[in-house]
Amino acid sequence: MASTAPYDALVAQINDVLCAINLLEWDARTQMPAAGAAARGHQVATLTGIARNMATGDAMSAALDEAQEALATAPAEDPRRRAVQQAADGIAVLRRIPERLVVEAADLRTRAQTAWVKARAADDFAGFAPLLERTVAIQREWAEAIGYAEHPYDALVGQYEPGMTLSVLRDLYARLRAGLRPLLERALAAPQPEASFLERSYPIEEQRRFGAMIAERFGYSFSRGRLDDTAHPFEISMARDDVRITGRFRETYLPGGLFAVWHEAGHGLYEQNVDPALGRTIATTDLVNLYAVGGASFGTHESQSRLLENRLGRSHRFWQLHFPELQAVFPEQLADVDPDGFWRAVNRARPDLIRVEADELTYDFHIMLRTEIEAALIAGDIAVADLPAAWAERMRDDLGLEVPTDSDGVLQDVHWSAGMIGSFPTYTIGNVMSAQFFAAARRQADVESGLAQGDYQPLRRWLNENVHRFGRSRTPAELLRAATGADLDPAQYLADLTAKVDRLVS
Ligand code: ZN
């Protein structure tokens, strides 16, 4: 009698290995002495190899065949049948990428990251260029191995955002660009808000306590999570009952640490609320990236972090409600500030060379620039040597900025040195989706009345019910359509930003 048991057991074991890798990564980025990096790299590589072999080995092939046989008479929409098909599809992608390429990419990543750190510090693009050339060549081969219908970039972006293509992105970007440009111009033409008070001295322990308190009210559970310090904040999950977030606080810049904690809490909320029955299944296992995660895609995940960070944390209503609490924590520093002034300061539009410093009106321009450059690199339409010039030209056209050094330009992000070509668009997809999810939630009366009183539980319940609980069992497009009734569409995002600019300039 054919059974799904061997398949279920193997996926559970792969998930265990991947969760162990997550714990090693969390440790490496929060606790580990720097000297441990080389050994940790070997440990992660070994465990990743084990997970890959388990996924692509003969035992899994036999288990998949048996599971497909066991479910052959089940209806096509049976979730078990879909789950097995999803695993088979992921494994097919893994199998198409030759072992030699996997090994070379891993080895190159280690060397490229070291070279990138040095090159960025020394503003030495030429020192990084040979490794970037090799990275692009490998990613091009990677795309060919996976396969694509139209553009090699589709294969790469599809690893992070299943179903997404360059042509869909270009349509989305055209609408975004047309909507964002006049908004940015309006915001920049208006008198700029006073914001120097954000750079007064704010003791870090109090920042952390306030950030964590709000994160908890948003619904992030500290009994199933924790907040630690790191250089570049992230969220990582070892299981739905152990979902950790990290932050970085600076004494002389208040919003940096606060908004980062709320951002990561949005990621954490997603992972903590995946249906418990989906633990150790394909719905919490990304076989293509060999990563234990409960989010449907990188963009979907980002939609949840941006929702808390921007749709809630940067809203006028939020600061009307919570500024008095912040002021009670920092009475001297904020004595001469009011809720409206604080809201204006943390929403000020200011073109910046650095993506991670960008405000909501300029952020997506950074992503559009990177997407076009990545796609051109992968297609061979542009050479690595021409990147600094291409970057400078786009920054001038889009944001009116001159790029003084490559460290502030083409060398600023870690992604390319990590071989992650094709992941940038998921940030903008997350922005767009966050507005769609938030609007759909607010169409429900209890969510809206809760928000008006600073009660975030009705919103959390809506997100749990319509987004979080499904894990990876729905595709991003299915999830979005079921929750909002629409496909990916920037109209709501642009409407939210228009309302913000209307208030900012008034
Ligand atoms: Zn994020």
Coordinates of C-alpha atoms and ligand atoms in Angstrom, one line a residue:
M1 CA 0.0 0.0 0.0
A2 CA 1.6 3.3 -1.1
S3 CA 2.1 5.8 1.6
T4 CA 3.1 9.5 2.0
A5 CA 4.9 8.6 5.3
P6 CA 8.5 8.3 3.8
Y7 CA 8.1 11.6 2.0
D8 CA 6.7 13.3 5.1
A9 CA 9.6 12.0 7.2
L10 CA 12.3 13.1 4.7
V11 CA 10.9 16.6 4.3
A12 CA 10.7 16.9 8.1
Q13 CA 14.4 15.9 8.4
I14 CA 15.4 18.4 5.7
N15 CA 13.5 21.1 7.6
D16 CA 15.3 20.1 10.8
V17 CA 18.7 20.5 9.1
L18 CA 17.7 23.8 7.6
C19 CA 16.5 25.1 11.0
A20 CA 19.8 24.1 12.5
I21 CA 21.5 26.1 9.8
N22 CA 19.3 29.1 10.7
L23 CA 20.4 28.8 14.3
L24 CA 24.1 28.8 13.2
E25 CA 23.4 31.9 11.1
W26 CA 21.6 33.6 13.9
D27 CA 24.6 32.9 16.2
A28 CA 27.1 34.0 13.6
R29 CA 25.4 37.4 13.3
T30 CA 24.6 38.0 17.0
Q31 CA 27.0 36.2 19.3
M32 CA 29.9 34.5 17.6
P33 CA 33.4 36.0 17.9
A34 CA 34.6 37.2 14.5
A35 CA 37.4 34.6 14.7
G36 CA 34.8 31.8 14.4
A37 CA 33.8 32.9 10.8
A38 CA 35.9 30.4 8.9
A39 CA 34.9 27.4 10.9
R40 CA 31.2 28.5 10.8
G41 CA 31.4 28.8 7.0
H42 CA 32.5 25.1 6.8
Q43 CA 29.7 24.0 9.2
V44 CA 27.0 25.8 7.2
A45 CA 28.4 24.5 3.9
T46 CA 28.4 20.9 5.2
L47 CA 24.9 21.1 6.5
T48 CA 23.7 22.7 3.3
G49 CA 25.3 19.9 1.3
I50 CA 23.5 17.4 3.5
A51 CA 20.2 19.0 3.0
R52 CA 20.8 19.2 -0.8
N53 CA 21.7 15.5 -0.9
M54 CA 18.7 14.6 1.1
A55 CA 16.5 16.5 -1.3
T56 CA 18.0 15.2 -4.5
G57 CA 18.9 11.7 -3.5
D58 CA 17.4 8.4 -4.4
A59 CA 15.5 8.0 -1.2
M60 CA 13.6 11.2 -1.9
S61 CA 12.9 10.2 -5.5
A62 CA 11.4 6.9 -4.3
A63 CA 9.5 8.6 -1.5
L64 CA 8.1 11.2 -4.0
D65 CA 7.0 8.5 -6.4
E66 CA 5.3 6.6 -3.6
A67 CA 3.6 9.7 -2.3
Q68 CA 2.4 10.6 -5.7
E69 CA 1.0 7.1 -6.1
A70 CA -0.7 7.2 -2.7
L71 CA -2.4 10.4 -3.7
A72 CA -3.1 9.5 -7.3
T73 CA -6.9 9.3 -6.7
A74 CA -7.1 12.4 -4.5
P75 CA -8.7 15.5 -6.2
A76 CA -6.2 17.8 -7.8
E77 CA -6.8 20.6 -5.3
D78 CA -6.2 18.2 -2.3
P79 CA -3.6 20.1 -0.2
R80 CA -1.5 17.0 0.3
R81 CA -1.3 16.4 -3.4
R82 CA -0.3 20.0 -4.0
A83 CA 2.3 19.8 -1.3
V84 CA 3.9 16.8 -2.9
Q85 CA 3.9 18.5 -6.3
Q86 CA 5.4 21.6 -4.8
A87 CA 8.3 19.5 -3.3
A88 CA 8.7 17.7 -6.6
D89 CA 8.9 21.0 -8.5
G90 CA 11.5 22.5 -6.0
I91 CA 13.6 19.4 -6.2
A92 CA 13.5 19.4 -10.0
V93 CA 14.9 23.0 -9.9
L94 CA 17.7 21.8 -7.5
R95 CA 18.5 18.9 -9.7
R96 CA 18.8 21.1 -12.8
I97 CA 21.7 23.0 -11.2
P98 CA 24.9 21.0 -11.7
E99 CA 26.9 20.1 -8.5
R100 CA 30.0 21.8 -10.0
L101 CA 28.1 25.1 -10.2
V102 CA 26.8 24.9 -6.7
V103 CA 30.3 24.2 -5.3
E104 CA 31.8 27.1 -7.4
A105 CA 29.1 29.5 -6.3
A106 CA 29.6 28.7 -2.6
D107 CA 33.4 29.1 -2.9
L108 CA 33.1 32.3 -4.9
R109 CA 30.6 33.7 -2.3
T110 CA 33.1 33.4 0.5
R111 CA 35.8 35.1 -1.5
A112 CA 33.5 37.7 -3.0
Q113 CA 32.2 38.8 0.3
T114 CA 35.6 39.3 1.8
A115 CA 36.7 41.2 -1.4
W116 CA 33.5 43.3 -1.3
V117 CA 34.0 44.4 2.3
K118 CA 37.6 45.5 1.5
A119 CA 36.6 47.2 -1.8
R120 CA 33.7 49.1 -0.2
A121 CA 36.0 50.4 2.6
A122 CA 38.7 51.4 0.2
D123 CA 36.3 52.7 -2.5
D124 CA 38.1 50.3 -4.9
F125 CA 35.6 49.0 -7.5
A126 CA 38.4 47.6 -9.6
G127 CA 39.4 45.4 -6.7
F128 CA 35.9 43.8 -6.6
A129 CA 35.2 43.7 -10.4
P130 CA 36.9 40.4 -11.3
L131 CA 34.9 38.6 -8.6
L132 CA 31.7 40.3 -9.7
E133 CA 32.4 39.3 -13.3
R134 CA 32.7 35.7 -12.2
T135 CA 29.5 36.0 -10.0
V136 CA 27.6 37.3 -13.0
A137 CA 29.0 34.5 -15.2
I138 CA 27.9 31.9 -12.7
Q139 CA 24.5 33.4 -12.2
R140 CA 24.0 33.5 -16.0
E141 CA 24.8 29.7 -16.1
W142 CA 22.5 29.2 -13.1
A143 CA 19.7 30.9 -15.0
E144 CA 20.3 28.7 -18.1
A145 CA 20.3 25.6 -15.9
I146 CA 17.0 26.5 -14.2
G147 CA 15.4 27.6 -17.5
Y148 CA 13.1 30.4 -18.5
A149 CA 10.6 31.4 -21.1
E150 CA 11.6 35.0 -22.0
H151 CA 14.5 36.5 -20.2
P152 CA 17.3 34.8 -18.1
Y153 CA 16.6 37.2 -15.3
D154 CA 13.2 35.5 -14.9
A155 CA 14.9 32.3 -13.7
L156 CA 16.8 34.2 -11.0
V157 CA 14.0 36.4 -9.8
G158 CA 11.7 33.4 -9.7
Q159 CA 13.9 31.7 -7.1
Y160 CA 12.9 34.5 -4.6
E161 CA 9.4 35.4 -6.0
P162 CA 7.8 32.4 -7.7
G163 CA 6.0 33.3 -10.9
M164 CA 7.6 36.8 -11.2
T165 CA 9.2 37.9 -14.5
L166 CA 11.1 40.8 -15.7
S167 CA 8.3 41.8 -18.1
V168 CA 5.7 41.9 -15.2
L169 CA 8.2 43.9 -13.2
R170 CA 8.7 46.4 -16.0
D171 CA 5.0 47.0 -16.2
L172 CA 4.8 47.5 -12.4
Y173 CA 7.8 49.8 -12.5
A174 CA 6.4 51.9 -15.3
R175 CA 3.3 52.6 -13.2
L176 CA 5.3 53.2 -10.1
R177 CA 7.7 55.6 -11.7
A178 CA 4.8 57.6 -13.2
G179 CA 3.1 57.8 -9.9
L180 CA 6.1 58.3 -7.6
R181 CA 7.9 61.0 -9.6
P182 CA 5.2 63.8 -9.2
L183 CA 4.7 62.9 -5.5
L184 CA 8.4 63.2 -4.9
E185 CA 8.6 66.5 -6.7
R186 CA 5.6 67.8 -4.6
A187 CA 7.2 66.7 -1.4
L188 CA 10.6 68.3 -2.2
A189 CA 9.0 71.5 -3.3
A190 CA 7.3 72.0 0.0
P191 CA 9.2 73.5 3.1
Q192 CA 11.2 70.7 4.7
P193 CA 10.2 69.7 8.2
E194 CA 12.4 70.2 11.2
A195 CA 14.1 66.9 12.1
S196 CA 17.2 67.8 14.0
F197 CA 15.6 66.6 17.2
L198 CA 15.9 63.0 16.0
E199 CA 19.7 63.3 16.4
R200 CA 19.7 64.2 20.1
S201 CA 21.0 61.8 22.6
Y202 CA 18.5 58.9 23.2
P203 CA 19.9 56.2 25.5
I204 CA 19.8 52.9 23.7
E205 CA 18.2 50.8 26.5
E206 CA 15.2 53.1 26.5
Q207 CA 15.0 52.9 22.7
R208 CA 15.1 49.1 22.8
R209 CA 12.4 49.0 25.5
F210 CA 10.0 51.3 23.6
G211 CA 10.6 49.5 20.3
A212 CA 10.0 46.1 21.9
M213 CA 6.9 47.3 23.7
I214 CA 5.3 48.5 20.4
A215 CA 6.4 45.3 18.6
E216 CA 4.6 43.3 21.3
R217 CA 1.5 45.4 20.9
F218 CA 1.7 44.7 17.1
G219 CA 1.5 41.0 18.1
Y220 CA 5.1 39.8 18.1
S221 CA 5.4 37.3 20.9
F222 CA 8.5 37.5 23.1
S223 CA 7.6 34.2 24.8
R224 CA 8.3 32.6 21.4
G225 CA 11.0 35.0 20.3
R226 CA 13.7 37.4 21.4
L227 CA 15.5 40.6 20.3
D228 CA 19.3 40.8 20.1
D229 CA 21.8 43.2 18.7
T230 CA 23.4 42.8 15.3
A231 CA 25.1 44.9 12.6
H232 CA 22.4 44.5 9.9
P233 CA 19.0 43.7 11.4
F234 CA 17.2 40.5 10.3
E235 CA 14.6 38.0 11.4
I236 CA 15.2 34.2 11.5
S237 CA 13.0 31.3 12.5
M238 CA 14.1 28.0 14.1
A239 CA 10.4 26.9 14.3
R240 CA 7.2 28.8 14.7
D241 CA 7.7 28.8 18.5
D242 CA 11.3 30.2 18.2
V243 CA 11.3 33.2 15.9
R244 CA 14.1 35.7 16.6
I245 CA 14.5 39.3 15.6
T246 CA 17.5 41.6 15.8
G247 CA 18.1 45.3 15.9
R248 CA 20.7 48.0 15.8
F249 CA 20.2 51.1 17.8
R250 CA 22.2 54.3 17.5
E251 CA 22.2 56.7 20.5
T252 CA 22.1 59.8 18.2
Y253 CA 19.6 58.7 15.7
L254 CA 16.2 57.7 17.1
P255 CA 14.2 56.4 14.2
G256 CA 16.8 54.0 12.8
G257 CA 16.5 51.5 15.6
L258 CA 12.8 51.8 16.3
F259 CA 11.6 51.3 12.7
A260 CA 14.1 48.5 12.2
V261 CA 12.6 46.6 15.2
W262 CA 9.1 47.0 13.9
H263 CA 10.2 45.9 10.4
E264 CA 11.7 42.7 11.8
A265 CA 8.7 42.2 14.1
G266 CA 6.6 42.2 10.9
H267 CA 8.7 39.3 9.6
G268 CA 8.5 37.7 13.0
L269 CA 4.7 37.9 13.1
Y270 CA 4.5 36.0 9.9
E271 CA 6.7 33.1 11.1
Q272 CA 5.1 32.9 14.5
N273 CA 1.7 32.5 13.1
V274 CA 2.1 29.8 10.4
D275 CA -0.4 27.0 11.1
P276 CA 1.2 24.7 13.6
A277 CA 0.3 21.7 11.4
L278 CA 2.6 23.1 8.7
G279 CA 5.8 22.8 10.8
R280 CA 8.4 20.5 9.4
T281 CA 6.5 20.2 6.1
I282 CA 7.1 21.6 2.6
A283 CA 5.0 24.6 3.6
T284 CA 7.8 25.8 5.9
T285 CA 10.7 24.6 3.7
D286 CA 12.1 26.5 0.7
L287 CA 13.8 23.7 -1.2
V288 CA 15.1 26.0 -4.0
N289 CA 17.0 28.2 -1.6
L290 CA 17.5 25.5 0.9
Y291 CA 16.1 27.7 3.6
A292 CA 13.6 27.0 6.4
V293 CA 11.0 29.7 6.2
G294 CA 7.2 29.9 6.5
G295 CA 6.7 32.9 4.1
A296 CA 5.2 32.3 0.6
S297 CA 8.0 34.3 -1.0
F298 CA 10.6 37.0 -0.2
G299 CA 8.2 39.7 -1.4
T300 CA 5.3 38.4 0.6
H301 CA 7.5 38.3 3.7
E302 CA 8.6 41.8 3.0
S303 CA 5.0 42.9 2.7
Q304 CA 4.5 42.0 6.4
S305 CA 7.6 43.9 7.6
R306 CA 6.8 46.9 5.5
L307 CA 3.2 46.9 6.7
L308 CA 4.2 47.2 10.4
E309 CA 7.1 49.6 9.7
N310 CA 5.5 51.9 7.2
R311 CA 1.7 51.5 7.0
L312 CA 1.5 51.4 10.8
G313 CA 4.7 52.9 12.2
R314 CA 5.0 55.8 9.8
S315 CA 1.3 56.7 9.9
H316 CA 0.0 60.0 11.2
R317 CA -2.6 58.1 13.4
F318 CA 0.1 56.0 15.0
W319 CA 2.1 59.0 16.2
Q320 CA -1.1 60.8 17.4
L321 CA -1.7 57.8 19.6
H322 CA 1.8 56.8 20.7
F323 CA 4.0 60.0 20.6
P324 CA 2.9 60.9 24.2
E325 CA 4.3 57.5 25.3
L326 CA 7.5 58.1 23.5
Q327 CA 7.7 61.5 25.0
A328 CA 7.2 60.0 28.4
V329 CA 10.3 57.9 27.8
F330 CA 12.4 60.8 26.5
P331 CA 10.8 63.9 28.2
E332 CA 13.8 66.2 27.9
Q333 CA 14.8 65.2 24.4
L334 CA 11.3 65.6 23.0
A335 CA 10.0 68.5 25.2
D336 CA 9.7 70.8 22.2
V337 CA 8.2 68.3 19.8
D338 CA 4.5 67.5 19.1
P339 CA 2.9 64.4 17.5
D340 CA 2.5 66.1 14.1
G341 CA 6.0 67.4 14.1
F342 CA 7.4 63.9 14.9
W343 CA 5.3 62.3 12.2
R344 CA 6.6 64.9 9.7
A345 CA 10.2 64.3 10.7
V346 CA 10.1 60.5 10.3
N347 CA 8.4 60.9 6.9
R348 CA 10.6 63.5 5.4
A349 CA 11.4 62.9 1.7
R350 CA 15.1 63.2 1.0
P351 CA 16.9 61.7 -2.0
D352 CA 19.8 59.8 -0.6
L353 CA 22.6 57.8 -2.3
I354 CA 22.1 54.9 0.1
R355 CA 19.2 52.5 -0.4
V356 CA 18.8 51.6 3.2
E357 CA 18.6 55.2 4.2
A358 CA 15.9 56.0 1.7
D359 CA 12.4 57.2 2.6
E360 CA 9.2 55.8 1.2
L361 CA 9.0 58.2 -1.8
T362 CA 12.5 57.4 -3.0
Y363 CA 13.1 53.8 -2.0
D364 CA 11.6 52.1 -5.0
F365 CA 13.8 54.2 -7.4
H366 CA 16.8 52.4 -5.8
I367 CA 15.2 49.0 -6.5
M368 CA 14.2 49.9 -10.1
L369 CA 17.8 51.0 -10.8
R370 CA 19.2 47.7 -9.4
T371 CA 16.7 45.6 -11.3
E372 CA 17.5 47.2 -14.7
I373 CA 21.2 46.9 -14.1
E374 CA 21.0 43.3 -12.9
A375 CA 18.9 42.3 -15.9
A376 CA 21.3 44.0 -18.3
L377 CA 24.3 42.3 -16.6
I378 CA 22.6 38.8 -16.9
A379 CA 21.6 39.4 -20.5
G380 CA 25.1 40.6 -21.3
D381 CA 23.9 44.0 -22.4
I382 CA 26.3 45.7 -20.0
A383 CA 29.8 44.8 -18.8
V384 CA 30.8 44.9 -15.2
A385 CA 33.4 47.5 -16.0
D386 CA 30.6 49.9 -17.1
L387 CA 28.6 49.5 -13.9
P388 CA 29.8 52.7 -12.1
A389 CA 28.9 54.8 -15.0
A390 CA 25.5 53.2 -15.5
W391 CA 24.8 53.6 -11.8
A392 CA 25.8 57.3 -11.8
E393 CA 23.6 58.0 -14.8
R394 CA 20.5 56.4 -13.3
M395 CA 21.0 58.2 -9.9
R396 CA 21.3 61.5 -11.7
D397 CA 18.2 60.8 -13.8
D398 CA 16.0 59.3 -11.1
L399 CA 17.0 61.2 -7.9
G400 CA 19.1 64.1 -9.2
L401 CA 22.1 63.0 -7.2
E402 CA 25.8 62.8 -8.2
V403 CA 27.6 59.7 -7.0
P404 CA 30.8 60.9 -5.4
T405 CA 32.3 57.4 -4.7
D406 CA 31.6 53.8 -5.7
S407 CA 31.3 53.0 -2.0
D408 CA 28.2 55.3 -2.0
G409 CA 27.1 53.8 -5.3
V410 CA 27.6 50.4 -6.9
L411 CA 29.5 49.0 -3.9
Q412 CA 26.9 49.8 -1.2
D413 CA 24.9 46.5 -1.1
V414 CA 26.0 43.1 0.1
H415 CA 23.6 41.2 -2.3
W416 CA 25.8 40.8 -5.4
S417 CA 28.8 39.6 -3.4
A418 CA 26.4 37.0 -2.0
G419 CA 25.4 35.9 -5.5
M420 CA 21.8 37.1 -4.9
I421 CA 21.1 38.6 -8.3
G422 CA 17.4 38.8 -8.7
S423 CA 16.4 39.4 -5.1
F424 CA 16.1 43.2 -5.1
P425 CA 12.7 43.4 -6.8
T426 CA 11.2 41.6 -3.8
Y427 CA 11.5 44.8 -1.7
T428 CA 9.3 46.8 -4.0
I429 CA 6.9 43.8 -4.5
G430 CA 6.7 43.8 -0.6
N431 CA 5.9 47.6 -0.6
V432 CA 3.2 47.2 -3.1
M433 CA 1.6 44.1 -1.5
S434 CA 1.8 45.7 2.0
A435 CA -0.6 48.4 0.9
Q436 CA -2.9 45.9 -0.7
F437 CA -3.1 43.7 2.4
F438 CA -3.5 46.7 4.7
A439 CA -6.3 48.1 2.7
A440 CA -8.1 44.8 2.5
A441 CA -7.8 44.4 6.3
R442 CA -9.1 47.9 6.9
R443 CA -12.2 47.1 4.9
Q444 CA -13.2 45.1 8.0
A445 CA -14.8 47.3 10.7
D446 CA -13.2 45.8 13.7
V447 CA -9.7 46.2 12.2
E448 CA -10.4 49.9 11.5
S449 CA -11.9 50.6 14.9
G450 CA -9.0 48.8 16.6
L451 CA -6.4 50.9 14.7
A452 CA -8.2 54.0 15.7
Q453 CA -7.6 53.1 19.4
G454 CA -4.1 51.7 19.1
D455 CA -5.5 48.1 19.4
Y456 CA -3.6 46.1 16.8
Q457 CA -5.0 42.7 17.7
P458 CA -7.9 42.8 15.1
L459 CA -5.3 43.6 12.4
R460 CA -3.0 40.8 13.6
R461 CA -5.9 38.4 13.6
W462 CA -6.8 39.4 10.0
L463 CA -3.2 38.9 8.9
N464 CA -3.0 35.6 10.7
E465 CA -6.2 34.4 9.1
N466 CA -5.5 35.7 5.5
V467 CA -1.8 35.6 5.2
H468 CA 0.4 34.0 7.9
R469 CA -1.3 30.7 8.6
F470 CA -0.9 29.4 5.0
G471 CA 2.9 29.3 5.2
R472 CA 4.2 28.4 1.7
S473 CA 1.1 26.3 0.8
R474 CA -0.2 29.1 -1.5
T475 CA 1.8 30.9 -4.2
P476 CA 2.2 34.6 -3.7
A477 CA -0.3 35.3 -6.4
E478 CA -2.9 32.9 -4.9
L479 CA -2.4 34.4 -1.4
L480 CA -2.7 38.0 -2.6
R481 CA -5.8 37.2 -4.7
A482 CA -7.6 35.3 -1.9
A483 CA -6.8 37.9 0.7
T484 CA -7.5 41.1 -1.3
G485 CA -9.5 40.0 -4.4
A486 CA -6.8 41.5 -6.7
D487 CA -3.5 40.7 -8.4
L488 CA -0.3 42.7 -7.7
D489 CA -1.3 46.3 -8.4
P490 CA 0.5 49.5 -7.3
A491 CA -2.7 51.6 -7.2
Q492 CA -3.3 51.3 -3.4
Y493 CA 0.4 51.9 -2.6
L494 CA 0.4 55.0 -4.7
A495 CA -2.9 56.1 -3.1
D496 CA -1.4 55.7 0.4
L497 CA 1.7 57.7 -0.6
T498 CA -0.5 60.4 -2.2
A499 CA -2.5 60.8 1.0
K500 CA 0.8 61.1 2.9
V501 CA 2.2 63.7 0.6
D502 CA -1.1 65.7 0.7
R503 CA -0.7 65.9 4.5
L504 CA 3.0 66.5 4.4
V505 CA 2.7 69.6 2.2
S506 CA -0.3 71.0 4.0
Ligands
ZN1 ZN 12.7 42.8 5.6

